Amino acid sequence: MDRLGPAGQATEGFGIRRATLSLGGITLTMRPLEGSLPKYRSLFPQTSATSARLDRATTVRAVKKCQAIQRAKWLKDVPVAFVWDTGGHIPFAPRLETAEGDARTKGMPVPTTVTNGSGERLYGGLAAFNPYYLLDGDQHLHQRHHHPAPGRDEGRAPQ
């Protein structure tokens, strides 16, 4: 074991390399990643019994509203949560911890349309995502599926 000083240590043994850094009550251990990351496509099912459609512009507006609330409250790394309701909406809201320890999730409702299966499986379901991840994913998908015709500038009529 090699000593890095009072703040941390480096360990090499049994083929495992790692470095540990302790500062106050926080301990951080790092190790190299062996192999490769999981294939993300294998993490999600290929088919689904239920599908829903959201309006892109309304969804982006709701996520940005959540980000504005987070910035106003000086919050970082707070997920955007959404819960499917029985009225066919998904309210997007920042998860804000209350004094009682509960998470408050009141936000902007985004209309949804169930396009496959029954919405009953979705009602009451909660999901929480990093708002930057949602907006980056939306931007990537929008750019990937929105290709102007060759030789045409986007938004201009042909001459």
JSON list of C-alpha atoms in Angstrom, two decimals:
[
{"chain": "A", "resi": 1, "resn": "MET", "atom": "CA", "xyz": [0.00, 0.00, 0.00]},
{"chain": "A", "resi": 2, "resn": "ASP", "atom": "CA", "xyz": [1.41, 3.38, -1.01]},
{"chain": "A", "resi": 3, "resn": "ARG", "atom": "CA", "xyz": [0.60, 6.32, 1.23]},
{"chain": "A", "resi": 4, "resn": "LEU", "atom": "CA", "xyz": [-0.41, 9.59, -0.48]},
{"chain": "A", "resi": 5, "resn": "GLY", "atom": "CA", "xyz": [-0.46, 11.58, 2.73]},
{"chain": "A", "resi": 6, "resn": "PRO", "atom": "CA", "xyz": [-3.03, 12.27, 5.44]},
{"chain": "A", "resi": 7, "resn": "ALA", "atom": "CA", "xyz": [-5.78, 12.99, 2.89]},
{"chain": "A", "resi": 8, "resn": "GLY", "atom": "CA", "xyz": [-5.82, 9.71, 0.98]},
{"chain": "A", "resi": 9, "resn": "GLN", "atom": "CA", "xyz": [-4.27, 6.41, 0.03]},
{"chain": "A", "resi": 10, "resn": "ALA", "atom": "CA", "xyz": [-3.60, 4.35, -3.07]},
{"chain": "A", "resi": 11, "resn": "THR", "atom": "CA", "xyz": [-3.98, 0.59, -3.00]},
{"chain": "A", "resi": 12, "resn": "GLU", "atom": "CA", "xyz": [-2.73, -2.10, -5.36]},
{"chain": "A", "resi": 13, "resn": "GLY", "atom": "CA", "xyz": [-3.50, -5.68, -4.47]},
{"chain": "A", "resi": 14, "resn": "PHE", "atom": "CA", "xyz": [-5.15, -8.77, -5.87]},
{"chain": "A", "resi": 15, "resn": "GLY", "atom": "CA", "xyz": [-5.23, -7.09, -9.29]},
{"chain": "A", "resi": 16, "resn": "ILE", "atom": "CA", "xyz": [-7.47, -4.26, -8.09]},
{"chain": "A", "resi": 17, "resn": "ARG", "atom": "CA", "xyz": [-6.11, -0.73, -8.39]},
{"chain": "A", "resi": 18, "resn": "ARG", "atom": "CA", "xyz": [-7.92, 2.01, -6.55]},
{"chain": "A", "resi": 19, "resn": "ALA", "atom": "CA", "xyz": [-7.34, 5.34, -4.89]},
{"chain": "A", "resi": 20, "resn": "THR", "atom": "CA", "xyz": [-9.21, 6.51, -1.80]},
{"chain": "A", "resi": 21, "resn": "LEU", "atom": "CA", "xyz": [-9.45, 10.13, -0.75]},
{"chain": "A", "resi": 22, "resn": "SER", "atom": "CA", "xyz": [-10.95, 11.09, 2.63]},
{"chain": "A", "resi": 23, "resn": "LEU", "atom": "CA", "xyz": [-11.82, 14.67, 3.51]},
{"chain": "A", "resi": 24, "resn": "GLY", "atom": "CA", "xyz": [-13.71, 15.18, 6.74]},
{"chain": "A", "resi": 25, "resn": "GLY", "atom": "CA", "xyz": [-16.72, 12.87, 6.69]},
{"chain": "A", "resi": 26, "resn": "ILE", "atom": "CA", "xyz": [-16.51, 12.18, 2.94]},
{"chain": "A", "resi": 27, "resn": "THR", "atom": "CA", "xyz": [-14.61, 9.24, 1.48]},
{"chain": "A", "resi": 28, "resn": "LEU", "atom": "CA", "xyz": [-14.22, 8.87, -2.27]},
{"chain": "A", "resi": 29, "resn": "THR", "atom": "CA", "xyz": [-12.83, 5.67, -3.80]},
{"chain": "A", "resi": 30, "resn": "MET", "atom": "CA", "xyz": [-11.92, 5.58, -7.49]},
{"chain": "A", "resi": 31, "resn": "ARG", "atom": "CA", "xyz": [-10.96, 2.62, -9.62]},
{"chain": "A", "resi": 32, "resn": "PRO", "atom": "CA", "xyz": [-10.42, 2.14, -13.34]},
{"chain": "A", "resi": 33, "resn": "LEU", "atom": "CA", "xyz": [-13.29, 0.78, -15.37]},
{"chain": "A", "resi": 34, "resn": "GLU", "atom": "CA", "xyz": [-12.54, -2.67, -16.75]},
{"chain": "A", "resi": 35, "resn": "GLY", "atom": "CA", "xyz": [-14.17, -3.85, -19.94]},
{"chain": "A", "resi": 36, "resn": "SER", "atom": "CA", "xyz": [-16.87, -1.74, -21.51]},
{"chain": "A", "resi": 37, "resn": "LEU", "atom": "CA", "xyz": [-20.03, 0.02, -20.46]},
{"chain": "A", "resi": 38, "resn": "PRO", "atom": "CA", "xyz": [-23.31, -1.89, -20.89]},
{"chain": "A", "resi": 39, "resn": "LYS", "atom": "CA", "xyz": [-24.98, -1.57, -24.26]},
{"chain": "A", "resi": 40, "resn": "TYR", "atom": "CA", "xyz": [-27.69, 0.97, -23.44]},
{"chain": "A", "resi": 41, "resn": "ARG", "atom": "CA", "xyz": [-30.14, -0.51, -25.95]},
{"chain": "A", "resi": 42, "resn": "SER", "atom": "CA", "xyz": [-30.13, -3.77, -23.98]},
{"chain": "A", "resi": 43, "resn": "LEU", "atom": "CA", "xyz": [-31.27, -1.92, -20.86]},
{"chain": "A", "resi": 44, "resn": "PHE", "atom": "CA", "xyz": [-34.68, -1.06, -22.35]},
{"chain": "A", "resi": 45, "resn": "PRO", "atom": "CA", "xyz": [-37.33, -3.49, -23.60]},
{"chain": "A", "resi": 46, "resn": "GLN", "atom": "CA", "xyz": [-37.78, -3.76, -27.37]},
{"chain": "A", "resi": 47, "resn": "THR", "atom": "CA", "xyz": [-41.58, -3.68, -27.08]},
{"chain": "A", "resi": 48, "resn": "SER", "atom": "CA", "xyz": [-44.01, -2.08, -24.69]},
{"chain": "A", "resi": 49, "resn": "ALA", "atom": "CA", "xyz": [-47.62, -2.84, -23.86]},
{"chain": "A", "resi": 50, "resn": "THR", "atom": "CA", "xyz": [-48.35, 0.88, -23.45]},
{"chain": "A", "resi": 51, "resn": "SER", "atom": "CA", "xyz": [-47.13, 3.94, -25.36]},
{"chain": "A", "resi": 52, "resn": "ALA", "atom": "CA", "xyz": [-47.90, 7.61, -24.85]},
{"chain": "A", "resi": 53, "resn": "ARG", "atom": "CA", "xyz": [-47.24, 10.71, -26.93]},
{"chain": "A", "resi": 54, "resn": "LEU", "atom": "CA", "xyz": [-46.31, 14.13, -25.53]},
{"chain": "A", "resi": 55, "resn": "ASP", "atom": "CA", "xyz": [-46.25, 17.46, -27.31]},
{"chain": "A", "resi": 56, "resn": "ARG", "atom": "CA", "xyz": [-42.57, 18.32, -27.73]},
{"chain": "A", "resi": 57, "resn": "ALA", "atom": "CA", "xyz": [-42.85, 22.11, -27.37]},
{"chain": "A", "resi": 58, "resn": "THR", "atom": "CA", "xyz": [-45.05, 21.89, -24.25]},
{"chain": "A", "resi": 59, "resn": "THR", "atom": "CA", "xyz": [-42.73, 19.31, -22.68]},
{"chain": "A", "resi": 60, "resn": "VAL", "atom": "CA", "xyz": [-39.64, 21.45, -23.32]},
{"chain": "A", "resi": 61, "resn": "ARG", "atom": "CA", "xyz": [-41.43, 24.50, -21.90]},
{"chain": "A", "resi": 62, "resn": "ALA", "atom": "CA", "xyz": [-42.42, 22.54, -18.76]},
{"chain": "A", "resi": 63, "resn": "VAL", "atom": "CA", "xyz": [-38.87, 21.25, -18.19]},
{"chain": "A", "resi": 64, "resn": "LYS", "atom": "CA", "xyz": [-37.42, 24.75, -18.66]},
{"chain": "A", "resi": 65, "resn": "LYS", "atom": "CA", "xyz": [-39.98, 26.11, -16.17]},
{"chain": "A", "resi": 66, "resn": "CYS", "atom": "CA", "xyz": [-38.78, 23.51, -13.66]},
{"chain": "A", "resi": 67, "resn": "GLN", "atom": "CA", "xyz": [-35.18, 24.58, -14.27]},
{"chain": "A", "resi": 68, "resn": "ALA", "atom": "CA", "xyz": [-36.14, 28.23, -13.64]},
{"chain": "A", "resi": 69, "resn": "ILE", "atom": "CA", "xyz": [-37.72, 27.28, -10.30]},
{"chain": "A", "resi": 70, "resn": "GLN", "atom": "CA", "xyz": [-34.60, 25.33, -9.37]},
{"chain": "A", "resi": 71, "resn": "ARG", "atom": "CA", "xyz": [-32.33, 28.26, -10.25]},
{"chain": "A", "resi": 72, "resn": "ALA", "atom": "CA", "xyz": [-34.53, 30.69, -8.28]},
{"chain": "A", "resi": 73, "resn": "LYS", "atom": "CA", "xyz": [-34.23, 28.45, -5.21]},
{"chain": "A", "resi": 74, "resn": "TRP", "atom": "CA", "xyz": [-30.47, 27.94, -5.74]},
{"chain": "A", "resi": 75, "resn": "LEU", "atom": "CA", "xyz": [-30.94, 24.19, -6.18]},
{"chain": "A", "resi": 76, "resn": "LYS", "atom": "CA", "xyz": [-28.56, 22.02, -8.17]},
{"chain": "A", "resi": 77, "resn": "ASP", "atom": "CA", "xyz": [-28.88, 18.41, -9.25]},
{"chain": "A", "resi": 78, "resn": "VAL", "atom": "CA", "xyz": [-32.61, 18.32, -8.47]},
{"chain": "A", "resi": 79, "resn": "PRO", "atom": "CA", "xyz": [-34.53, 15.96, -10.75]},
{"chain": "A", "resi": 80, "resn": "VAL", "atom": "CA", "xyz": [-37.63, 16.88, -12.69]},
{"chain": "A", "resi": 81, "resn": "ALA", "atom": "CA", "xyz": [-40.41, 14.51, -11.67]},
{"chain": "A", "resi": 82, "resn": "PHE", "atom": "CA", "xyz": [-43.57, 13.65, -13.50]},
{"chain": "A", "resi": 83, "resn": "VAL", "atom": "CA", "xyz": [-46.56, 11.62, -12.42]},
{"chain": "A", "resi": 84, "resn": "TRP", "atom": "CA", "xyz": [-49.19, 10.38, -14.86]},
{"chain": "A", "resi": 85, "resn": "ASP", "atom": "CA", "xyz": [-52.65, 11.47, -13.74]},
{"chain": "A", "resi": 86, "resn": "THR", "atom": "CA", "xyz": [-56.03, 10.05, -14.71]},
{"chain": "A", "resi": 87, "resn": "GLY", "atom": "CA", "xyz": [-56.95, 13.20, -16.64]},
{"chain": "A", "resi": 88, "resn": "GLY", "atom": "CA", "xyz": [-54.52, 12.43, -19.45]},
{"chain": "A", "resi": 89, "resn": "HIS", "atom": "CA", "xyz": [-51.83, 14.84, -18.28]},
{"chain": "A", "resi": 90, "resn": "ILE", "atom": "CA", "xyz": [-48.29, 14.53, -16.94]},
{"chain": "A", "resi": 91, "resn": "PRO", "atom": "CA", "xyz": [-47.48, 17.34, -14.50]},
{"chain": "A", "resi": 92, "resn": "PHE", "atom": "CA", "xyz": [-43.73, 18.12, -14.75]},
{"chain": "A", "resi": 93, "resn": "ALA", "atom": "CA", "xyz": [-42.35, 19.56, -11.51]},
{"chain": "A", "resi": 94, "resn": "PRO", "atom": "CA", "xyz": [-39.02, 19.95, -9.74]},
{"chain": "A", "resi": 95, "resn": "ARG", "atom": "CA", "xyz": [-38.75, 17.70, -6.71]},
{"chain": "A", "resi": 96, "resn": "LEU", "atom": "CA", "xyz": [-38.50, 20.15, -3.83]},
{"chain": "A", "resi": 97, "resn": "GLU", "atom": "CA", "xyz": [-37.91, 18.83, -0.33]},
{"chain": "A", "resi": 98, "resn": "THR", "atom": "CA", "xyz": [-40.22, 20.36, 2.27]},
{"chain": "A", "resi": 99, "resn": "ALA", "atom": "CA", "xyz": [-39.49, 20.95, 5.95]},
{"chain": "A", "resi": 100, "resn": "GLU", "atom": "CA", "xyz": [-41.41, 17.76, 6.72]},
{"chain": "A", "resi": 101, "resn": "GLY", "atom": "CA", "xyz": [-39.07, 15.77, 4.46]},
{"chain": "A", "resi": 102, "resn": "ASP", "atom": "CA", "xyz": [-41.70, 15.20, 1.79]},
{"chain": "A", "resi": 103, "resn": "ALA", "atom": "CA", "xyz": [-41.06, 15.88, -1.87]},
{"chain": "A", "resi": 104, "resn": "ARG", "atom": "CA", "xyz": [-43.42, 18.40, -3.41]},
{"chain": "A", "resi": 105, "resn": "THR", "atom": "CA", "xyz": [-44.22, 17.84, -7.08]},
{"chain": "A", "resi": 106, "resn": "LYS", "atom": "CA", "xyz": [-46.71, 20.42, -8.32]},
{"chain": "A", "resi": 107, "resn": "GLY", "atom": "CA", "xyz": [-45.94, 21.64, -11.78]},
{"chain": "A", "resi": 108, "resn": "MET", "atom": "CA", "xyz": [-46.99, 22.39, -15.32]},
{"chain": "A", "resi": 109, "resn": "PRO", "atom": "CA", "xyz": [-49.34, 19.75, -16.80]},
{"chain": "A", "resi": 110, "resn": "VAL", "atom": "CA", "xyz": [-48.39, 18.37, -20.21]},
{"chain": "A", "resi": 111, "resn": "PRO", "atom": "CA", "xyz": [-51.24, 16.72, -22.17]},
{"chain": "A", "resi": 112, "resn": "THR", "atom": "CA", "xyz": [-50.60, 13.12, -23.20]},
{"chain": "A", "resi": 113, "resn": "THR", "atom": "CA", "xyz": [-52.22, 10.78, -25.67]},
{"chain": "A", "resi": 114, "resn": "VAL", "atom": "CA", "xyz": [-52.04, 7.03, -25.14]},
{"chain": "A", "resi": 115, "resn": "THR", "atom": "CA", "xyz": [-51.11, 5.65, -28.56]},
{"chain": "A", "resi": 116, "resn": "ASN", "atom": "CA", "xyz": [-50.86, 1.96, -27.72]},
{"chain": "A", "resi": 117, "resn": "GLY", "atom": "CA", "xyz": [-52.46, -0.12, -25.01]},
{"chain": "A", "resi": 118, "resn": "SER", "atom": "CA", "xyz": [-54.24, 1.23, -21.95]},
{"chain": "A", "resi": 119, "resn": "GLY", "atom": "CA", "xyz": [-53.22, 4.28, -19.95]},
{"chain": "A", "resi": 120, "resn": "GLU", "atom": "CA", "xyz": [-54.30, 2.56, -16.74]},
{"chain": "A", "resi": 121, "resn": "ARG", "atom": "CA", "xyz": [-50.83, 1.05, -16.42]},
{"chain": "A", "resi": 122, "resn": "LEU", "atom": "CA", "xyz": [-49.33, 4.56, -16.43]},
{"chain": "A", "resi": 123, "resn": "TYR", "atom": "CA", "xyz": [-51.65, 6.31, -13.96]},
{"chain": "A", "resi": 124, "resn": "GLY", "atom": "CA", "xyz": [-49.91, 7.13, -10.70]},
{"chain": "A", "resi": 125, "resn": "GLY", "atom": "CA", "xyz": [-46.51, 6.14, -12.08]},
{"chain": "A", "resi": 126, "resn": "LEU", "atom": "CA", "xyz": [-43.66, 8.48, -11.16]},
{"chain": "A", "resi": 127, "resn": "ALA", "atom": "CA", "xyz": [-40.41, 9.08, -13.03]},
{"chain": "A", "resi": 128, "resn": "ALA", "atom": "CA", "xyz": [-37.65, 11.55, -12.21]},
{"chain": "A", "resi": 129, "resn": "PHE", "atom": "CA", "xyz": [-34.91, 12.73, -14.57]},
{"chain": "A", "resi": 130, "resn": "ASN", "atom": "CA", "xyz": [-32.11, 15.25, -14.65]},
{"chain": "A", "resi": 131, "resn": "PRO", "atom": "CA", "xyz": [-33.65, 18.19, -16.56]},
{"chain": "A", "resi": 132, "resn": "TYR", "atom": "CA", "xyz": [-30.44, 18.77, -18.53]},
{"chain": "A", "resi": 133, "resn": "TYR", "atom": "CA", "xyz": [-30.50, 15.11, -19.59]},
{"chain": "A", "resi": 134, "resn": "LEU", "atom": "CA", "xyz": [-34.09, 15.47, -20.81]},
{"chain": "A", "resi": 135, "resn": "LEU", "atom": "CA", "xyz": [-33.35, 18.62, -22.80]},
{"chain": "A", "resi": 136, "resn": "ASP", "atom": "CA", "xyz": [-30.13, 17.21, -24.28]},
{"chain": "A", "resi": 137, "resn": "GLY", "atom": "CA", "xyz": [-31.95, 14.02, -25.30]},
{"chain": "A", "resi": 138, "resn": "ASP", "atom": "CA", "xyz": [-34.77, 16.02, -26.84]},
{"chain": "A", "resi": 139, "resn": "GLN", "atom": "CA", "xyz": [-32.31, 18.19, -28.78]},
{"chain": "A", "resi": 140, "resn": "HIS", "atom": "CA", "xyz": [-30.45, 15.13, -30.07]},
{"chain": "A", "resi": 141, "resn": "LEU", "atom": "CA", "xyz": [-33.62, 13.33, -31.15]},
{"chain": "A", "resi": 142, "resn": "HIS", "atom": "CA", "xyz": [-35.03, 16.47, -32.78]},
{"chain": "A", "resi": 143, "resn": "GLN", "atom": "CA", "xyz": [-31.83, 17.03, -34.78]},
{"chain": "A", "resi": 144, "resn": "ARG", "atom": "CA", "xyz": [-31.61, 13.36, -35.71]},
{"chain": "A", "resi": 145, "resn": "HIS", "atom": "CA", "xyz": [-35.16, 13.15, -37.07]},
{"chain": "A", "resi": 146, "resn": "HIS", "atom": "CA", "xyz": [-35.44, 16.61, -38.58]},
{"chain": "A", "resi": 147, "resn": "HIS", "atom": "CA", "xyz": [-33.57, 16.75, -41.87]},
{"chain": "A", "resi": 148, "resn": "PRO", "atom": "CA", "xyz": [-34.26, 19.57, -44.34]},
{"chain": "A", "resi": 149, "resn": "ALA", "atom": "CA", "xyz": [-34.54, 18.56, -47.98]},
{"chain": "A", "resi": 150, "resn": "PRO", "atom": "CA", "xyz": [-31.20, 18.63, -49.84]},
{"chain": "A", "resi": 151, "resn": "GLY", "atom": "CA", "xyz": [-30.51, 22.01, -51.40]},
{"chain": "A", "resi": 152, "resn": "ARG", "atom": "CA", "xyz": [-33.11, 23.81, -49.26]},
{"chain": "A", "resi": 153, "resn": "ASP", "atom": "CA", "xyz": [-32.42, 26.07, -46.37]},
{"chain": "A", "resi": 154, "resn": "GLU", "atom": "CA", "xyz": [-34.47, 25.22, -43.34]},
{"chain": "A", "resi": 155, "resn": "GLY", "atom": "CA", "xyz": [-37.52, 27.44, -43.02]},
{"chain": "A", "resi": 156, "resn": "ARG", "atom": "CA", "xyz": [-37.34, 29.02, -46.48]},
{"chain": "A", "resi": 157, "resn": "ALA", "atom": "CA", "xyz": [-39.66, 28.24, -49.35]},
{"chain": "A", "resi": 158, "resn": "PRO", "atom": "CA", "xyz": [-38.11, 26.89, -52.57]},
{"chain": "A", "resi": 159, "resn": "GLN", "atom": "CA", "xyz": [-37.37, 29.53, -55.22]}
]
